[in-house]
PDB file of C-alpha atoms in Angstrom:
ATOM      1  CA  MET A   1      82.218 122.585  92.269  1.00 52.00           C
ATOM      2  CA  GLU A   2      84.754 125.259  91.433  1.00 44.00           C
ATOM      3  CA  VAL A   3      86.902 125.967  94.495  1.00 40.00           C
ATOM      4  CA  THR A   4      90.518 127.099  94.328  1.00 37.00           C
ATOM      5  CA  VAL A   5      92.824 125.524  96.882  1.00 37.00           C
ATOM      6  CA  ASP A   6      96.402 126.444  97.687  1.00 39.00           C
ATOM      7  CA  ARG A   7      98.449 123.292  96.948  1.00 37.00           C
ATOM      8  CA  ASN A   8     100.968 124.182  99.643  1.00 42.00           C
ATOM      9  CA  GLU A   9      98.112 124.283 102.142  1.00 36.00           C
ATOM     10  CA  GLU A  10      96.905 120.911 100.859  1.00 33.00           C
ATOM     11  CA  ALA A  11     100.351 119.363 101.355  1.00 35.00           C
ATOM     12  CA  ASP A  12     100.650 120.866 104.830  1.00 35.00           C
ATOM     13  CA  ALA A  13      97.198 119.545 105.753  1.00 29.00           C
ATOM     14  CA  ARG A  14      98.411 115.966 105.230  1.00 33.00           C
ATOM     15  CA  ALA A  15     101.390 116.288 107.566  1.00 37.00           C
ATOM     16  CA  SER A  16      99.693 114.762 110.632  1.00 46.00           C
ATOM     17  CA  LEU A  17      96.323 113.701 111.992  1.00 56.00           C
ATOM     18  CA  GLY A  18      95.716 117.035 113.670  1.00 57.00           C
ATOM     19  CA  GLU A  19      96.778 119.168 110.734  1.00 59.00           C
ATOM     20  CA  GLU A  20      95.096 116.923 108.185  1.00 62.00           C
ATOM     21  CA  LEU A  21      91.743 117.028 109.897  1.00 62.00           C
ATOM     22  CA  GLY A  22      91.959 120.540 111.274  1.00 62.00           C
ATOM     23  CA  LEU A  23      91.522 119.550 114.926  1.00 64.00           C
ATOM     24  CA  THR A  24      94.112 118.284 117.386  1.00 77.00           C
ATOM     25  CA  LEU A  25      93.469 115.431 119.792  1.00 85.00           C
ATOM     26  CA  PRO A  26      92.174 116.789 123.118  1.00 89.00           C
ATOM     27  CA  SER A  27      94.784 116.716 125.875  1.00 88.00           C
ATOM     28  CA  GLY A  28      94.678 113.584 128.009  1.00 91.00           C
ATOM     29  CA  TRP A  29      92.681 111.479 125.554  1.00 94.00           C
ATOM     30  CA  TYR A  30      93.693 107.906 124.753  1.00 93.00           C
ATOM     31  CA  GLU A  31      93.641 105.645 121.727  1.00 94.00           C
ATOM     32  CA  ALA A  32      90.923 103.364 123.064  1.00 96.00           C
ATOM     33  CA  ASP A  33      90.199 101.093 120.118  1.00 96.00           C
ATOM     34  CA  VAL A  34      91.360 100.151 116.622  1.00 97.00           C
ATOM     35  CA  ARG A  35      89.221  97.834 114.515  1.00 97.00           C
ATOM     36  CA  THR A  36      88.690  96.888 110.893  1.00 97.00           C
ATOM     37  CA  GLY A  37      85.363  96.581 109.147  1.00 97.00           C
ATOM     38  CA  GLY A  38      83.519  97.048 105.895  1.00 97.00           C
ATOM     39  CA  HIS A  39      82.447 100.181 104.067  1.00 98.00           C
ATOM     40  CA  ASP A  40      80.299  99.026 101.172  1.00 97.00           C
ATOM     41  CA  GLY A  41      82.739  96.252 100.377  1.00 95.00           C
ATOM     42  CA  GLU A  42      85.913  98.224 101.080  1.00 97.00           C
ATOM     43  CA  ARG A  43      88.021  97.306 104.105  1.00 97.00           C
ATOM     44  CA  VAL A  44      88.393 100.261 106.480  1.00 98.00           C
ATOM     45  CA  THR A  45      90.284 100.894 109.716  1.00 97.00           C
ATOM     46  CA  VAL A  46      88.466 102.678 112.526  1.00 97.00           C
ATOM     47  CA  THR A  47      90.525 104.369 115.249  1.00 95.00           C
ATOM     48  CA  ARG A  48      88.770 105.720 118.327  1.00 96.00           C
ATOM     49  CA  TYR A  49      90.151 108.160 120.905  1.00 95.00           C
ATOM     50  CA  GLN A  50      88.466 108.920 124.242  1.00 96.00           C
ATOM     51  CA  PRO A  51      89.049 110.577 127.621  1.00 96.00           C
ATOM     52  CA  THR A  52      89.031 107.029 129.066  1.00 94.00           C
ATOM     53  CA  GLU A  53      91.213 104.092 128.057  1.00 93.00           C
ATOM     54  CA  GLU A  54      88.299 101.656 128.001  1.00 94.00           C
ATOM     55  CA  VAL A  55      85.757 102.028 125.208  1.00 96.00           C
ATOM     56  CA  ARG A  56      82.571 103.677 126.444  1.00 96.00           C
ATOM     57  CA  LEU A  57      79.894 104.004 123.803  1.00 97.00           C
ATOM     58  CA  LYS A  58      77.738 107.156 123.643  1.00 97.00           C
ATOM     59  CA  GLY A  59      80.437 109.115 125.444  1.00 98.00           C
ATOM     60  CA  PRO A  60      82.860 111.740 124.115  1.00 98.00           C
ATOM     61  CA  HIS A  61      85.099 110.413 121.345  1.00 97.00           C
ATOM     62  CA  LEU A  62      87.158 111.319 118.323  1.00 96.00           C
ATOM     63  CA  SER A  63      87.009 108.639 115.646  1.00 96.00           C
ATOM     64  CA  VAL A  64      88.698 108.377 112.267  1.00 95.00           C
ATOM     65  CA  VAL A  65      87.781 105.926 109.487  1.00 96.00           C
ATOM     66  CA  ARG A  66      90.404 105.326 106.800  1.00 96.00           C
ATOM     67  CA  GLY A  67      90.017 103.431 103.556  1.00 97.00           C
ATOM     68  CA  GLU A  68      92.393 100.861 102.105  1.00 96.00           C
ATOM     69  CA  ASP A  69      94.297 103.645 100.348  1.00 96.00           C
ATOM     70  CA  GLY A  70      94.669 105.664 103.551  1.00 93.00           C
ATOM     71  CA  ARG A  71      92.138 108.359 102.634  1.00 94.00           C
ATOM     72  CA  VAL A  72      89.874 109.692 105.359  1.00 94.00           C
ATOM     73  CA  VAL A  73      86.417 108.168 104.809  1.00 96.00           C
ATOM     74  CA  GLY A  74      84.942 109.398 108.073  1.00 96.00           C
ATOM     75  CA  TYR A  75      85.791 111.574 111.030  1.00 96.00           C
ATOM     76  CA  THR A  76      84.002 112.861 114.099  1.00 96.00           C
ATOM     77  CA  ALA A  77      85.091 114.805 117.173  1.00 95.00           C
ATOM     78  CA  LEU A  78      82.402 114.888 119.853  1.00 97.00           C
ATOM     79  CA  ASP A  79      84.106 116.793 122.656  1.00 97.00           C
ATOM     80  CA  PRO A  80      81.873 118.354 125.338  1.00 97.00           C
ATOM     81  CA  GLU A  81      84.832 120.370 126.625  1.00 95.00           C
ATOM     82  CA  ALA A  82      85.128 122.267 123.335  1.00 95.00           C
ATOM     83  CA  ASN A  83      83.074 125.386 122.689  1.00 97.00           C
ATOM     84  CA  ASN A  84      79.571 124.081 121.980  1.00 98.00           C
ATOM     85  CA  ASP A  85      77.640 127.302 122.390  1.00 98.00           C
ATOM     86  CA  PRO A  86      74.989 127.350 119.624  1.00 98.00           C
ATOM     87  CA  ARG A  87      75.302 131.139 119.531  1.00 98.00           C
ATOM     88  CA  ASP A  88      78.770 130.603 118.044  1.00 98.00           C
ATOM     89  CA  LEU A  89      77.546 128.432 115.172  1.00 98.00           C
ATOM     90  CA  PRO A  90      78.189 129.742 111.650  1.00 98.00           C
ATOM     91  CA  ASP A  91      75.305 130.757 109.435  1.00 98.00           C
ATOM     92  CA  ALA A  92      74.610 128.719 106.292  1.00 98.00           C
ATOM     93  CA  GLU A  93      77.058 130.611 104.077  1.00 98.00           C
ATOM     94  CA  GLN A  94      79.817 130.534 106.682  1.00 98.00           C
ATOM     95  CA  ALA A  95      79.249 126.794 107.137  1.00 98.00           C
ATOM     96  CA  ARG A  96      79.553 126.258 103.376  1.00 98.00           C
ATOM     97  CA  GLN A  97      82.811 128.170 103.228  1.00 98.00           C
ATOM     98  CA  ALA A  98      84.263 126.327 106.222  1.00 97.00           C
ATOM     99  CA  ALA A  99      83.212 122.923 104.872  1.00 97.00           C
ATOM    100  CA  TYR A 100      84.483 123.434 101.331  1.00 97.00           C
ATOM    101  CA  SER A 101      87.737 125.034 102.459  1.00 96.00           C
ATOM    102  CA  TRP A 102      88.425 122.086 104.756  1.00 95.00           C
ATOM    103  CA  LEU A 103      87.476 119.535 102.099  1.00 96.00           C
ATOM    104  CA  GLY A 104      89.723 121.262  99.594  1.00 95.00           C
ATOM    105  CA  ARG A 105      92.704 120.958 101.897  1.00 92.00           C
ATOM    106  CA  LEU A 106      91.885 117.325 102.586  1.00 92.00           C
ATOM    107  CA  ASP A 107      91.151 116.181  99.013  1.00 94.00           C
ATOM    108  CA  ASP A 108      90.673 118.866  96.372  1.00 96.00           C
ATOM    109  CA  ASP A 109      90.028 116.380  93.547  1.00 97.00           C
ATOM    110  CA  TYR A 110      87.159 114.866  95.518  1.00 97.00           C
ATOM    111  CA  LEU A 111      85.754 118.303  96.327  1.00 98.00           C
ATOM    112  CA  GLN A 112      85.533 119.230  92.648  1.00 98.00           C
ATOM    113  CA  GLY A 113      83.144 116.304  92.053  1.00 98.00           C
ATOM    114  CA  LEU A 114      80.599 117.400  94.683  1.00 98.00           C
ATOM    115  CA  THR A 115      77.245 119.107  94.227  1.00 98.00           C
ATOM    116  CA  GLU A 116      75.520 120.653  97.224  1.00 98.00           C
ATOM    117  CA  GLN A 117      72.194 119.157  98.317  1.00 98.00           C
ATOM    118  CA  TRP A 118      71.264 121.293 101.321  1.00 98.00           C
ATOM    119  CA  VAL A 119      72.512 123.032 104.467  1.00 98.00           C
ATOM    120  CA  ASP A 120      70.692 122.658 107.810  1.00 98.00           C
ATOM    121  CA  ARG A 121      71.130 122.405 111.574  1.00 98.00           C
ATOM    122  CA  HIS A 122      72.323 119.039 112.896  1.00 98.00           C
ATOM    123  CA  ASP A 123      73.125 118.275 116.546  1.00 98.00           C
ATOM    124  CA  GLU A 124      74.704 115.264 118.226  1.00 98.00           C
ATOM    125  CA  THR A 125      74.553 114.227 121.888  1.00 98.00           C
ATOM    126  CA  VAL A 126      77.103 112.561 124.172  1.00 98.00           C
ATOM    127  CA  VAL A 127      76.894 111.447 127.798  1.00 97.00           C
ATOM    128  CA  ASP A 128      79.850 111.980 130.129  1.00 96.00           C
ATOM    129  CA  GLU A 129      81.067 109.592 132.842  1.00 94.00           C
ATOM    130  CA  ASP A 130      78.780 111.231 135.402  1.00 95.00           C
ATOM    131  CA  GLY A 131      75.721 110.636 133.240  1.00 96.00           C
ATOM    132  CA  ASN A 132      75.374 114.244 132.139  1.00 97.00           C
ATOM    133  CA  GLU A 133      74.122 114.773 128.587  1.00 98.00           C
ATOM    134  CA  HIS A 134      75.901 117.274 126.354  1.00 98.00           C
ATOM    135  CA  VAL A 135      74.669 118.609 123.012  1.00 98.00           C
ATOM    136  CA  ILE A 136      77.261 119.115 120.277  1.00 98.00           C
ATOM    137  CA  PRO A 137      75.548 121.572 117.910  1.00 98.00           C
ATOM    138  CA  GLY A 138      76.390 121.866 114.248  1.00 98.00           C
ATOM    139  CA  VAL A 139      75.404 122.926 110.753  1.00 98.00           C
ATOM    140  CA  LYS A 140      75.397 120.092 108.197  1.00 98.00           C
ATOM    141  CA  VAL A 141      76.483 120.708 104.609  1.00 98.00           C
ATOM    142  CA  LYS A 142      75.258 117.714 102.589  1.00 98.00           C
ATOM    143  CA  THR A 143      76.557 117.025  99.095  1.00 98.00           C
ATOM    144  CA  ARG A 144      76.414 114.357  96.398  1.00 98.00           C
ATOM    145  CA  HIS A 145      79.447 113.221  94.449  1.00 98.00           C
ATOM    146  CA  GLU A 146      79.393 112.665  90.715  1.00 98.00           C
ATOM    147  CA  ASP A 147      79.806 108.940  91.412  1.00 98.00           C
ATOM    148  CA  GLY A 148      76.298 108.972  92.951  1.00 98.00           C
ATOM    149  CA  ARG A 149      77.374 108.624  96.563  1.00 98.00           C
ATOM    150  CA  TYR A 150      76.898 111.203  99.312  1.00 98.00           C
ATOM    151  CA  ALA A 151      79.217 113.201 101.554  1.00 98.00           C
ATOM    152  CA  TRP A 152      78.734 115.788 104.257  1.00 98.00           C
ATOM    153  CA  VAL A 153      80.584 117.999 106.688  1.00 98.00           C
ATOM    154  CA  ILE A 154      79.113 119.186 109.979  1.00 98.00           C
ATOM    155  CA  ILE A 155      80.515 122.506 111.138  1.00 98.00           C
ATOM    156  CA  GLY A 156      80.299 123.332 114.835  1.00 97.00           C
ATOM    157  CA  ALA A 157      80.834 126.394 116.995  1.00 98.00           C
ATOM    158  CA  ASP A 158      83.787 128.578 116.016  1.00 96.00           C
ATOM    159  CA  SER A 159      83.526 126.990 112.532  1.00 96.00           C
ATOM    160  CA  ARG A 160      85.390 123.840 113.568  1.00 95.00           C
ATOM    161  CA  VAL A 161      84.768 120.544 111.773  1.00 95.00           C
ATOM    162  CA  VAL A 162      82.722 118.228 113.979  1.00 96.00           C
ATOM    163  CA  THR A 163      81.974 115.404 111.530  1.00 97.00           C
ATOM    164  CA  PHE A 164      82.857 114.341 107.989  1.00 97.00           C
ATOM    165  CA  GLU A 165      81.586 111.334 106.048  1.00 98.00           C
ATOM    166  CA  ARG A 166      82.046 110.412 102.398  1.00 98.00           C
ATOM    167  CA  ASP A 167      81.263 107.593  99.959  1.00 98.00           C
ATOM    168  CA  ILE A 168      77.849 107.001 101.553  1.00 98.00           C
ATOM    169  CA  THR A 169      75.158 105.064  99.689  1.00 98.00           C
ATOM    170  CA  TRP A 170      71.402 105.231 100.226  1.00 97.00           C
ATOM    171  CA  ASP A 171      68.856 102.394 100.049  1.00 97.00           C
ATOM    172  CA  THR A 172      65.910 104.042  98.317  1.00 96.00           C
ATOM    173  CA  THR A 173      63.595 101.068  98.782  1.00 96.00           C
ATOM    174  CA  ALA A 174      64.188 100.850 102.530  1.00 95.00           C
ATOM    175  CA  GLN A 175      64.485 104.637 102.870  1.00 96.00           C
ATOM    176  CA  ARG A 176      67.578 104.311 104.993  1.00 97.00           C
ATOM    177  CA  ARG A 177      71.329 104.515 104.719  1.00 98.00           C
ATOM    178  CA  ALA A 178      73.006 101.461 103.205  1.00 98.00           C
ATOM    179  CA  THR A 179      76.615 102.172 104.222  1.00 98.00           C
ATOM    180  CA  GLN A 180      77.953 101.060 107.599  1.00 98.00           C
ATOM    181  CA  MET A 181      78.048 103.679 110.380  1.00 98.00           C
ATOM    182  CA  TRP A 182      81.387 103.399 112.177  1.00 98.00           C
ATOM    183  CA  LEU A 183      81.177 106.910 113.639  1.00 98.00           C
ATOM    184  CA  HIS A 184      77.802 106.296 115.286  1.00 98.00           C
ATOM    185  CA  ASP A 185      77.694 104.586 118.677  1.00 98.00           C
ATOM    186  CA  ALA A 186      74.065 103.442 118.484  1.00 97.00           C
ATOM    187  CA  TRP A 187      74.935 101.517 115.322  1.00 98.00           C
ATOM    188  CA  ILE A 188      78.087 100.067 116.912  1.00 97.00           C
ATOM    189  CA  ALA A 189      76.094  98.994 119.968  1.00 97.00           C
ATOM    190  CA  ALA A 190      73.678  97.149 117.700  1.00 97.00           C
ATOM    191  CA  LEU A 191      76.618  95.535 115.904  1.00 96.00           C
ATOM    192  CA  GLU A 192      78.110  94.349 119.189  1.00 96.00           C
ATOM    193  CA  GLY A 193      74.761  93.087 120.490  1.00 95.00           C
ATOM    194  CA  SER A 194      74.441  95.611 123.312  1.00 96.00           C
ATOM    195  CA  GLY A 195      71.841  97.745 121.542  1.00 96.00           C
ATOM    196  CA  GLU A 196      68.806  97.480 119.306  1.00 96.00           C
ATOM    197  CA  GLN A 197      68.751  97.871 115.551  1.00 96.00           C
ATOM    198  CA  PRO A 198      68.633 101.622 114.888  1.00 95.00           C
ATOM    199  CA  PRO A 199      65.487 102.955 113.207  1.00 95.00           C
ATOM    200  CA  PRO A 200      65.499 104.536 109.722  1.00 96.00           C
ATOM    201  CA  PRO A 201      67.169 106.467 108.296  1.00 97.00           C
ATOM    202  CA  ALA A 202      70.120 104.742 110.024  1.00 97.00           C
ATOM    203  CA  ALA A 203      71.680 101.698 108.370  1.00 98.00           C
ATOM    204  CA  LEU A 204      70.655  98.216 109.399  1.00 96.00           C
ATOM    205  CA  VAL A 205      73.302  96.165 111.160  1.00 96.00           C
ATOM    206  CA  ASP A 206      74.238  92.863 109.540  1.00 87.00           C
ATOM    207  CA  ARG A 207      75.698  90.792 112.389  1.00 74.00           C
ATOM    208  CA  THR A 208      76.345  87.865 110.049  1.00 66.00           C
ATOM    209  CA  ALA A 209      78.796  89.825 107.854  1.00 57.00           C
TER     210      ALA A 209
END
């Protein structure tokens, strides 16, 4: 994928979490949890931020997954206080431009190995402390890397990055994701024993690993 990226912008984007990922931590949020786990055999570190100090699954959170080399493997920011008006979502072309521009600043070499698969609407849902459900709307730009694994960026209202995942493998036989799902609370609940195994296309949880 031929995209030109300003190297000064790329260097600046790595200066801090907020600048690197293009979204600052919401005011008053806490680092609620840090854990390590697997990502198709690679050891990753998962850091979770929330409006509450105690982990509360299915609620608002900003989570970052980093590989052994420090690269960002996954990221999501599900903030109901942000602008989530679906009328402010980008169209398909605007979503592409936002996704590829952000990826180029994060890791231009990785971006150049991607081929687009499709672009479509993709929403997530969180539940606040009062039990109110909030929809986080987005437009998903799905790609496949030349190494055979998948990556995607979900662009939300005002063209902000809502979610990013990379180095994802697919189990064709089972017709479901094979890679662990550290950004997804239903999968984490199943891992911790407080929820059921998620249905396809979500990954199965291996509690013996």
